[in-house]
Short mmCIF file of C-alpha atoms and ligand atoms in Angstrom, two decimals:
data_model
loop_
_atom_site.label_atom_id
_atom_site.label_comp_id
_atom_site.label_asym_id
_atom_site.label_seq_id
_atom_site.Cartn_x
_atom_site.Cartn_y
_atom_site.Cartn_z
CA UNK A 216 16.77 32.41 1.05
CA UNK A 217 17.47 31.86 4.69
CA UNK A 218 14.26 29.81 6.00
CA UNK A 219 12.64 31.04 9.85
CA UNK A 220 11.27 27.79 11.20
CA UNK A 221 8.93 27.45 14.25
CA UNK A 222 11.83 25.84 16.24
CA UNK A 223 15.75 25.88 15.72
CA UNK A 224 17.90 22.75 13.82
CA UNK A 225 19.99 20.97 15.84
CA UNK A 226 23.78 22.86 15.49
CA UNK A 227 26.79 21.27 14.39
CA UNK A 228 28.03 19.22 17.32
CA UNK A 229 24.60 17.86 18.00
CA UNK A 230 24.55 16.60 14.31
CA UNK A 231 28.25 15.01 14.71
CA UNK A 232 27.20 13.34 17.98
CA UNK A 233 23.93 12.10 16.24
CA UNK A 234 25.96 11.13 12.87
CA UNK A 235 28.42 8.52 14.80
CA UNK A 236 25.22 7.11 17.41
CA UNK A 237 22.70 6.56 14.92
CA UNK A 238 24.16 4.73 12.46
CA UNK A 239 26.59 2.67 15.27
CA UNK A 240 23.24 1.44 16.50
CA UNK A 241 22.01 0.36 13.39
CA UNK A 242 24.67 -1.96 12.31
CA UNK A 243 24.23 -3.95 15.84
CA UNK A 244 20.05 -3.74 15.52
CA UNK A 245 18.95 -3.51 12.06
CA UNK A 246 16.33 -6.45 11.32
CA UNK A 247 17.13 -8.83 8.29
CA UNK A 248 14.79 -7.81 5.57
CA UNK A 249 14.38 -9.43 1.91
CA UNK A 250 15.19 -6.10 -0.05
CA UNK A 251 18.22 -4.88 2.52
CA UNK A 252 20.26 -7.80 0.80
CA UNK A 253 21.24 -5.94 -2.06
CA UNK A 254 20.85 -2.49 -3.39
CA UNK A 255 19.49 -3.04 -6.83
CA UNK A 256 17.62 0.19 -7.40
CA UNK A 257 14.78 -1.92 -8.82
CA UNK A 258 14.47 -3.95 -5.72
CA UNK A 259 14.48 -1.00 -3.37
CA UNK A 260 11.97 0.38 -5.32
CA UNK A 261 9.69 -2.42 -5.59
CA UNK A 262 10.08 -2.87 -1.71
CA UNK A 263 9.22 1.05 -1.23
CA UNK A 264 6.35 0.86 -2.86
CA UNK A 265 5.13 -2.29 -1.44
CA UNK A 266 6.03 -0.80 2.08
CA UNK A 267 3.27 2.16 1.38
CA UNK A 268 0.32 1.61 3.86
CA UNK A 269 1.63 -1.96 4.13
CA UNK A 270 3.34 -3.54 7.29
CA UNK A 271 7.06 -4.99 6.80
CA UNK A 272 5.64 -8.33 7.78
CA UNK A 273 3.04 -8.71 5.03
CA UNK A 274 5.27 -7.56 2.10
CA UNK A 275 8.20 -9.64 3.02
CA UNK A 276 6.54 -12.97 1.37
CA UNK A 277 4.63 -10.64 -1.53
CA UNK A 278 8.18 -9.06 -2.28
CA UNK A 279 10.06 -12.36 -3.16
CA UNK A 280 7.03 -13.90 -5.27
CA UNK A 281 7.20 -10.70 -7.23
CA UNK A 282 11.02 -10.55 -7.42
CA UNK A 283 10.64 -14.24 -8.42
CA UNK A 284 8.16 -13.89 -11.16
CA UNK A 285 9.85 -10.05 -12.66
CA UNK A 286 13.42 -10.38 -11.60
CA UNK A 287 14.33 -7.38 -13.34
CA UNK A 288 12.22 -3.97 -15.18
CA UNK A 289 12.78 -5.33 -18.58
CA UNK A 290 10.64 -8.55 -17.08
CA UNK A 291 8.16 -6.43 -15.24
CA UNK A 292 7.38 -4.25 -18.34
CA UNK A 293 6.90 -7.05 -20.27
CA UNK A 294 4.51 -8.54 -18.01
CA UNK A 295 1.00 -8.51 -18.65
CA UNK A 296 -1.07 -6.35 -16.58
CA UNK A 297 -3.11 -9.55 -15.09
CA UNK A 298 0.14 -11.26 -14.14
CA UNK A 299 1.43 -7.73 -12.27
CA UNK A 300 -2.56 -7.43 -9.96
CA UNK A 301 -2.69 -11.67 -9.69
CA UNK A 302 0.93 -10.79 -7.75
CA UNK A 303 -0.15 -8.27 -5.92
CA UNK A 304 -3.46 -9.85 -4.86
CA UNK A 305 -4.00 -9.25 -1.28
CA UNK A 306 -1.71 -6.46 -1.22
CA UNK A 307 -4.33 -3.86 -1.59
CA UNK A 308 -4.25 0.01 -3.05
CA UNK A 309 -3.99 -1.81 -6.07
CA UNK A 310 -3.32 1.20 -7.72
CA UNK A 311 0.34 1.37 -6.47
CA UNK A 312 0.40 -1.96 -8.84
CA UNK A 313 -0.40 -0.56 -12.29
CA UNK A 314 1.18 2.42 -11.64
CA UNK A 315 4.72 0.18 -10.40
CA UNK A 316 4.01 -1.39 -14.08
CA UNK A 317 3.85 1.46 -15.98
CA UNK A 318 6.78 2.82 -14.49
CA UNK A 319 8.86 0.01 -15.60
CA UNK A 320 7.63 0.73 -19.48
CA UNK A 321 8.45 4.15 -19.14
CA UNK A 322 11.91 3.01 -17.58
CA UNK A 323 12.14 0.79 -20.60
CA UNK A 324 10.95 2.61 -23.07
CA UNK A 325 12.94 6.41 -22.38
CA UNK A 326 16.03 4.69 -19.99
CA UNK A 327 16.74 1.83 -21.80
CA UNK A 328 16.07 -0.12 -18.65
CA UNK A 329 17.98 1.62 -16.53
CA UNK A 330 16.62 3.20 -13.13
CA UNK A 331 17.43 6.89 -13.85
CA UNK A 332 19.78 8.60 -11.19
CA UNK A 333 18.09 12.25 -11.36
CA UNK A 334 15.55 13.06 -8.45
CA UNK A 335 13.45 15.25 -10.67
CA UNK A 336 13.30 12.55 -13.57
CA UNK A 337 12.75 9.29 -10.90
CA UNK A 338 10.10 11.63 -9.64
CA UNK A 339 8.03 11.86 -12.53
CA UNK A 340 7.68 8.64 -12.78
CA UNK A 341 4.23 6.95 -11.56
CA UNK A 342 3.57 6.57 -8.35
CA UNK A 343 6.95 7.98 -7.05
CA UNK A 344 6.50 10.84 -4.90
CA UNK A 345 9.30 12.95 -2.72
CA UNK A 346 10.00 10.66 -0.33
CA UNK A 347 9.80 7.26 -2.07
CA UNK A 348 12.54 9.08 -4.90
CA UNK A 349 14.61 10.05 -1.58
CA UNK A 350 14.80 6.32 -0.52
CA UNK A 351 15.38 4.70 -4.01
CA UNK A 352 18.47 7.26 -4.74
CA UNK A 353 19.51 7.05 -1.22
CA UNK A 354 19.69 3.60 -0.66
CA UNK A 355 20.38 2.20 -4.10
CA UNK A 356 23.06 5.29 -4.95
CA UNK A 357 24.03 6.78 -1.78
CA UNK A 358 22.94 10.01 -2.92
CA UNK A 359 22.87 12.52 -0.39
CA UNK A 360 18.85 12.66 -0.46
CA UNK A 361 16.45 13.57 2.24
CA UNK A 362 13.23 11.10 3.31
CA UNK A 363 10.08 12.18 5.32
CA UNK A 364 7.19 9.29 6.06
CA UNK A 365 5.48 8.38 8.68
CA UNK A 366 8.02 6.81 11.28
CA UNK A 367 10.90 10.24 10.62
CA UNK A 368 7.98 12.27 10.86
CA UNK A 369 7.05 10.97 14.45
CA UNK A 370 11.17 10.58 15.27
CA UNK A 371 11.86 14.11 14.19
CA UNK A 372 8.73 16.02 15.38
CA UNK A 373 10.05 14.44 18.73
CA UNK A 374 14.12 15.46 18.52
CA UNK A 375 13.16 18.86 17.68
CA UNK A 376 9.73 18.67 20.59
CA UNK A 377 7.91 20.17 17.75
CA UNK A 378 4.38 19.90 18.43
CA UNK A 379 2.96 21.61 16.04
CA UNK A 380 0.58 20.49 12.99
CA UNK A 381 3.41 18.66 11.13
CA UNK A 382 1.17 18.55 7.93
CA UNK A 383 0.69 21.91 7.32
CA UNK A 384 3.04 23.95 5.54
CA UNK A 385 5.34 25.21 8.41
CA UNK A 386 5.54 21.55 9.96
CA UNK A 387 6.59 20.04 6.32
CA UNK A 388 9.00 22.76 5.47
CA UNK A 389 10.63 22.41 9.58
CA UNK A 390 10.55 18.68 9.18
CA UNK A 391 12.34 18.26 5.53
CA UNK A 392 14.84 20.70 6.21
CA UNK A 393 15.57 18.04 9.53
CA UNK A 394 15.68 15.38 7.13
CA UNK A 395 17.97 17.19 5.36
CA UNK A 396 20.42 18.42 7.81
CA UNK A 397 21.05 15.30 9.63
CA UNK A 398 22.76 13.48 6.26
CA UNK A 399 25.91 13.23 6.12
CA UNK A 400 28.39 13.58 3.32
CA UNK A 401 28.72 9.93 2.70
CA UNK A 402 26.35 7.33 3.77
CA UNK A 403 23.14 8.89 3.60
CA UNK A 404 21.30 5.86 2.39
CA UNK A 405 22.62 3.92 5.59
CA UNK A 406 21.48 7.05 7.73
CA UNK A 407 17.87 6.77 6.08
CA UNK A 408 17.55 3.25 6.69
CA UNK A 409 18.59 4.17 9.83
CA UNK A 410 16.09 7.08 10.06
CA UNK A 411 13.06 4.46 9.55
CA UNK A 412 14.06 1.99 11.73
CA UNK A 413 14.67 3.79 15.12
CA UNK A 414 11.12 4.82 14.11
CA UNK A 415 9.66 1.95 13.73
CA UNK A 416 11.02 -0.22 16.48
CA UNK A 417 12.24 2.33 19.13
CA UNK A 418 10.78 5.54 18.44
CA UNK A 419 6.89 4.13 18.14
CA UNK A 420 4.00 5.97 18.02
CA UNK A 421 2.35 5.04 21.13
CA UNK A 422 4.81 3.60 23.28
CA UNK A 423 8.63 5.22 22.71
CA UNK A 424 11.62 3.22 24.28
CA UNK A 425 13.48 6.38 25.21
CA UNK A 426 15.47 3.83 27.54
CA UNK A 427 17.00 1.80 24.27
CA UNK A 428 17.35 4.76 22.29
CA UNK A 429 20.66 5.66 21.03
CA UNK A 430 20.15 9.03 21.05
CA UNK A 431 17.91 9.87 23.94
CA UNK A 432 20.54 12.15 24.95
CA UNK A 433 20.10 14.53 21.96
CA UNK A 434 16.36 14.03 21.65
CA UNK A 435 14.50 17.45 23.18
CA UNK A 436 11.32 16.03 23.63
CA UNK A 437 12.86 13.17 26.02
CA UNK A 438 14.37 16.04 27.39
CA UNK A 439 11.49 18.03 28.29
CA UNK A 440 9.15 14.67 28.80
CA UNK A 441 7.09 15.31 26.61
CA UNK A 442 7.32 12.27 24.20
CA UNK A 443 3.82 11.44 24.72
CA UNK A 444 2.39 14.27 23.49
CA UNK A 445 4.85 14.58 20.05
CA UNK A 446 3.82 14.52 17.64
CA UNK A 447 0.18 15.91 18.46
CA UNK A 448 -2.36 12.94 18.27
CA UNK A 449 -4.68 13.10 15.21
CA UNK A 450 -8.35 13.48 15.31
CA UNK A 451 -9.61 9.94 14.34
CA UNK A 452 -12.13 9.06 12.21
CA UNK A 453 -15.31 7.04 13.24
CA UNK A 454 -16.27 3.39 12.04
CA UNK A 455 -18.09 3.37 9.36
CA UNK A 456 -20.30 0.15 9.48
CA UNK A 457 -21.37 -0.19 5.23
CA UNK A 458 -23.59 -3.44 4.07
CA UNK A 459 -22.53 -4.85 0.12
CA UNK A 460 -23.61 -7.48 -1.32
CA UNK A 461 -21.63 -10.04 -3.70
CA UNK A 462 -23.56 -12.29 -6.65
CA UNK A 463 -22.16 -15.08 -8.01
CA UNK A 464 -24.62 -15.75 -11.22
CA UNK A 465 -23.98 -19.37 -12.70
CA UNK A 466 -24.57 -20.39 -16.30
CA UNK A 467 -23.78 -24.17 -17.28
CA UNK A 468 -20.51 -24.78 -14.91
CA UNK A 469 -19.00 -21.13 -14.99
CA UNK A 470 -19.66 -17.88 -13.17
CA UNK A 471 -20.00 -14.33 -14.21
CA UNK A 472 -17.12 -12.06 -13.63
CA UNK A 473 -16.75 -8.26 -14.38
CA UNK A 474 -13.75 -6.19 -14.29
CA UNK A 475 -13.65 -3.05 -12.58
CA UNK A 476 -12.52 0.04 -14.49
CA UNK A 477 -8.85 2.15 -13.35
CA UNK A 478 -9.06 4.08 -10.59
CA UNK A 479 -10.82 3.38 -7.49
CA UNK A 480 -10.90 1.02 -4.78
CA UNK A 481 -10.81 -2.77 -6.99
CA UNK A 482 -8.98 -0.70 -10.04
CA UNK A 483 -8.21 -3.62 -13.33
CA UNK A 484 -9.29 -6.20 -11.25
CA UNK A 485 -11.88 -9.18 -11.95
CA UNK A 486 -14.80 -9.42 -9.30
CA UNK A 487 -18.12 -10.85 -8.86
CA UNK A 488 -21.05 -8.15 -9.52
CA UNK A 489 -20.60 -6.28 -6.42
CA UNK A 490 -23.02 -3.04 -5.12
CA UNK A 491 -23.76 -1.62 -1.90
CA UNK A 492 -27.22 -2.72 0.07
CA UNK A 493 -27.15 -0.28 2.95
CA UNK A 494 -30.94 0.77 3.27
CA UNK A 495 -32.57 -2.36 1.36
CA UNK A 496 -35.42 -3.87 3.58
CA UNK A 497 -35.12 -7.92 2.90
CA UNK A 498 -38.41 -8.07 1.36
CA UNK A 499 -36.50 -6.41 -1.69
CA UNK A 500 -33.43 -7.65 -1.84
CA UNK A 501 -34.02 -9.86 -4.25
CA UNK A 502 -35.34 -7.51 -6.50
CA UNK A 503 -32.49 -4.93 -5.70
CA UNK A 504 -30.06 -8.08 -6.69
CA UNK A 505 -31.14 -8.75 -10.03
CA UNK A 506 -31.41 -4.46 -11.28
CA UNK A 507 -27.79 -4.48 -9.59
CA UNK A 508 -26.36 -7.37 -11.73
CA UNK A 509 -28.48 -6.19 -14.73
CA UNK A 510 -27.18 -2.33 -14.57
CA UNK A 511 -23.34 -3.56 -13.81
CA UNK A 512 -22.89 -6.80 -16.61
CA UNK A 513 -26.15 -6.38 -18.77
CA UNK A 514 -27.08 -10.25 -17.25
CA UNK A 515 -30.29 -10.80 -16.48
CA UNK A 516 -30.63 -13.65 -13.15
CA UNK A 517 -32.79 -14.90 -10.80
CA UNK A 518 -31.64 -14.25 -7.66
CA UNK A 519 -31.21 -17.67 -4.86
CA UNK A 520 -29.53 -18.00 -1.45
CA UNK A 521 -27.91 -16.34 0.47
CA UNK A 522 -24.45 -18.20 0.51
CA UNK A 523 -22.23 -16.68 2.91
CA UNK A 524 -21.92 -13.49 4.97
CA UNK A 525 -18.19 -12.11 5.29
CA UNK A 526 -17.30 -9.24 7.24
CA UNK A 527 -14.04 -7.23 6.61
CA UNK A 528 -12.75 -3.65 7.63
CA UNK A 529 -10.97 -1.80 5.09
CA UNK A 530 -9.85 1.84 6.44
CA UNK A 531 -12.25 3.30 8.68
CA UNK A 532 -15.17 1.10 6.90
CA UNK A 533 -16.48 -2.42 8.45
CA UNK A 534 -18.03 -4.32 5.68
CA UNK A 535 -20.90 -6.62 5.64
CA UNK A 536 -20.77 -8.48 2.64
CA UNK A 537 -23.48 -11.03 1.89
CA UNK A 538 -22.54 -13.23 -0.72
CA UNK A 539 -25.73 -14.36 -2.93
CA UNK A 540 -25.79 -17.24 -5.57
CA UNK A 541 -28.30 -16.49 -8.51
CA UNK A 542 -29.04 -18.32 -12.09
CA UNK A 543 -28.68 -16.93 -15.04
CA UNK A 544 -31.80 -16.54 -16.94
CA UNK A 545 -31.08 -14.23 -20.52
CA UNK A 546 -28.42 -11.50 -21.78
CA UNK A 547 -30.60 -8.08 -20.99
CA UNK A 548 -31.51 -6.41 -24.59
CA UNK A 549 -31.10 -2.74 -23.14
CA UNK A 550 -28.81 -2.20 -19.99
CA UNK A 551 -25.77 -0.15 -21.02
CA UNK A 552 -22.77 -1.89 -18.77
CA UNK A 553 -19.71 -0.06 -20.11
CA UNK A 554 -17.90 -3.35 -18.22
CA UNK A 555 -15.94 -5.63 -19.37
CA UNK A 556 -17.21 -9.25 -18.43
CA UNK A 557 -16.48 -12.77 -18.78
CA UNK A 558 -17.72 -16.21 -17.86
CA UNK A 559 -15.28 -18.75 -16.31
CA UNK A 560 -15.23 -22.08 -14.96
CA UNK A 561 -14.39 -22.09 -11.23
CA UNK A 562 -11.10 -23.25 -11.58
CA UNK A 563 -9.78 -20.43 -14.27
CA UNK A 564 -10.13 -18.04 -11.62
CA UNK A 565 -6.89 -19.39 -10.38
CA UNK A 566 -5.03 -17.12 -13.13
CA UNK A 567 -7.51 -13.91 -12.34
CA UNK A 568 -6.57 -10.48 -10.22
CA UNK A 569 -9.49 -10.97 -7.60
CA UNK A 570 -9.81 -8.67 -4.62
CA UNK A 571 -9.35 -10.51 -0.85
CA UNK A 572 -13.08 -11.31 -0.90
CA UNK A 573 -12.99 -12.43 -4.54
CA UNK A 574 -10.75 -14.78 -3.87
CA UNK A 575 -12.20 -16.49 -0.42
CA UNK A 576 -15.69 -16.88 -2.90
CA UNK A 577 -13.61 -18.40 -5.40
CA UNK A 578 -11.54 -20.99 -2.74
CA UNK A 579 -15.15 -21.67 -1.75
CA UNK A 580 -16.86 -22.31 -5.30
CA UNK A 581 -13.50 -24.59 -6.35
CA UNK A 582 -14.06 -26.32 -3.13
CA UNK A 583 -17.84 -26.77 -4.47
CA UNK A 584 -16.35 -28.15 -7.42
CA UNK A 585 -14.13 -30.51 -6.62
CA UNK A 586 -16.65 -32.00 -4.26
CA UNK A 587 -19.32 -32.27 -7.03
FE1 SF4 B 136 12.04 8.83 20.42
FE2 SF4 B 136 12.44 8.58 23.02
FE3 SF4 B 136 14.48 8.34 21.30
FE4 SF4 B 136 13.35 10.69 21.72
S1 SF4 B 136 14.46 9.47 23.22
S2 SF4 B 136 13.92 9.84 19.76
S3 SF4 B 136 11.21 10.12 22.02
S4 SF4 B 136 12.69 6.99 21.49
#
């Protein structure tokens, strides 16, 4: 069925001209990155989904130490889940971890370790969607495969000077069917990788170096000068300003952990008994302290200091987070915690998944104890 989209594809000797510039370009600018030194599929993946809502610069150093540890699937399934979030620790959207490792079993256990070539198989798997699928096939197999994140999405919204919503349906179906048309026969994972890069380093979101661009001359919104305004700018999101608070109970040398079920922000990982504090007037924090460790771990404590205030934006939330130190006083006969817990010395927390704020209170206690 012959598709009517809001504005027309580029014609054939657009596409030619924009086949041989692009990827010209590329070979003379492309940026040395770990996981563009070979095309093992299970690198490329494992950099793909590292790259989601993560800059190039912080996974570069994650993506080695992970390649390190699980050079191949077989390794990575085998792994335990602690090893996999301890890895990714600081990475964040720890989700994209467990779901990464239970790929690799599936891989294992109905591929016989081999990353599967079909697009509608690869994306079944977890945590693969459309486009990561299109740059794992592209990339590792050439496969003639389209891609559509954030960086194409801004590049082609401005060849085509489509302003439109490029979420909605219309927008998506315009801007896939650009993806598509602008592979070639042969060499579409170099025209991806391409793709993201003029993106990300010429074609930026705020400021666009139409001057550098290898294919200003074919671009319609440089054309019409209108790369400013393309894509349209979203509606942002206010600040939220939250207030947490963080307990570290000790009993005889070691501190109370919990781990936090799947799903959700801290997913499988270990933390200190952590709750929100928003409203709570001082005079009863204390008290708000010990029903909060109580309800979460089943502990009952006696709340002390205030040890350390750290403040941290995640999204659109900036996070007060006042750390408190409390004593543990008896294991509470009735609360139901559903949580798993443990008690650990300071310096076994070395081995455990912690969150970014986990960890700094954990730097901080071993600090304590070595200086004891
Ligand atoms: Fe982007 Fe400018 Fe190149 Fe057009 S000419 S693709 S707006 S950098």
């Amino acid at each position: 069925m012959m598709l009517c989209h809001p504005v027309p594809l580029p014609d054939a000797s657009w596409l030619r001209s924009f086949r041989r510039r692009l990827p010209a370009w590329f070979r003379r600018h492309a940026r040395e990155l770990p996981w563009r030194r070979n095309r093992d599929p299970y690198a490329v993946w494992v950099s793909e989904i590292m790259l989601q809502q993560t800059q190039v610069g912080t996974v570069a150093g994650y993506f080695d130490r992970f390649l390190a540890a699980f050079p191949t699937i077989e390794a990575l399934a085998a792994a335990d889940e602690d090893e996999v979030l301890r890895l990714w620790e600081g990475l964040g959207y720890y989700r994209r971890a467990r779901q990464l490792h239970k790929a690799a079993r599936i891989i294992v256990a109905e591929h016989g370790g081999t990353f599967p070539t079909d697009p509608e198989i690869v994306r079944r798997l977890p945590g693969i969607g459309r486009y990561t699928a299109g740059a794992i096939l592209s990339i590792a197999f050439d496969a003639r495969v389209p891609i559509l994140e954030a960086n194409t999405l801004r590049l082609f919204s401005r060849l085509l000077a489509y302003n439109g919503d490029s979420q909605a349906s219309a927008g998506q179906q315009l801007l896939w069917a650009m993806a598509e048309t602008v592979l070639p026969r042969r060499g579409s994972g170099r025209m991806n990788q391409s793709l993201m890069e003029l993106g990300s380093e010429v074609c930026t979101a705020r400021a666009p170096r139409c001057r550098q661009c290898p294919v200003a001359a074919l671009c319609r919104a440089n054309q019409q000068g209108r790369q400013f305004d393309i894509p349209r700018p979203k509606v942002k999101r206010a600040v939220e300003v939250v207030r947490q608070a963080v307990v570290i109970v000790r009993r005889r040398g070691r501190v109370l952990l919990l781990r936090w079920p799947a799903g959700g922000r801290f997913g499988r990982l270990w933390d200190f008994p952590r709750f929100p504090l928003d409203s709570v007037r001082p005079a009863d924090v204390r008290r708000e302290l010990a029903e909060n460790v109580l309800a979460l771990t089943g502990v009952v404590v006696a709340p002390e200091r205030l040890v350390k205030t750290l403040t941290h934006g995640v999204t659109r939330f900036r996070i007060t987070l006042e750390c408190y130190e409390a004593k543990f006083l008896s294991n509470g006969k009735s609360a139901a915690t559903t949580l798993e817990t443990r008690w650990l010395r300071p310096r076994e927390l070395e081995k455990c998944p912690l969150s970014s704020t986990g960890r700094k209170l954990a730097g901080l206690l071993q600090v304590r104890e070595v200086g004891a």
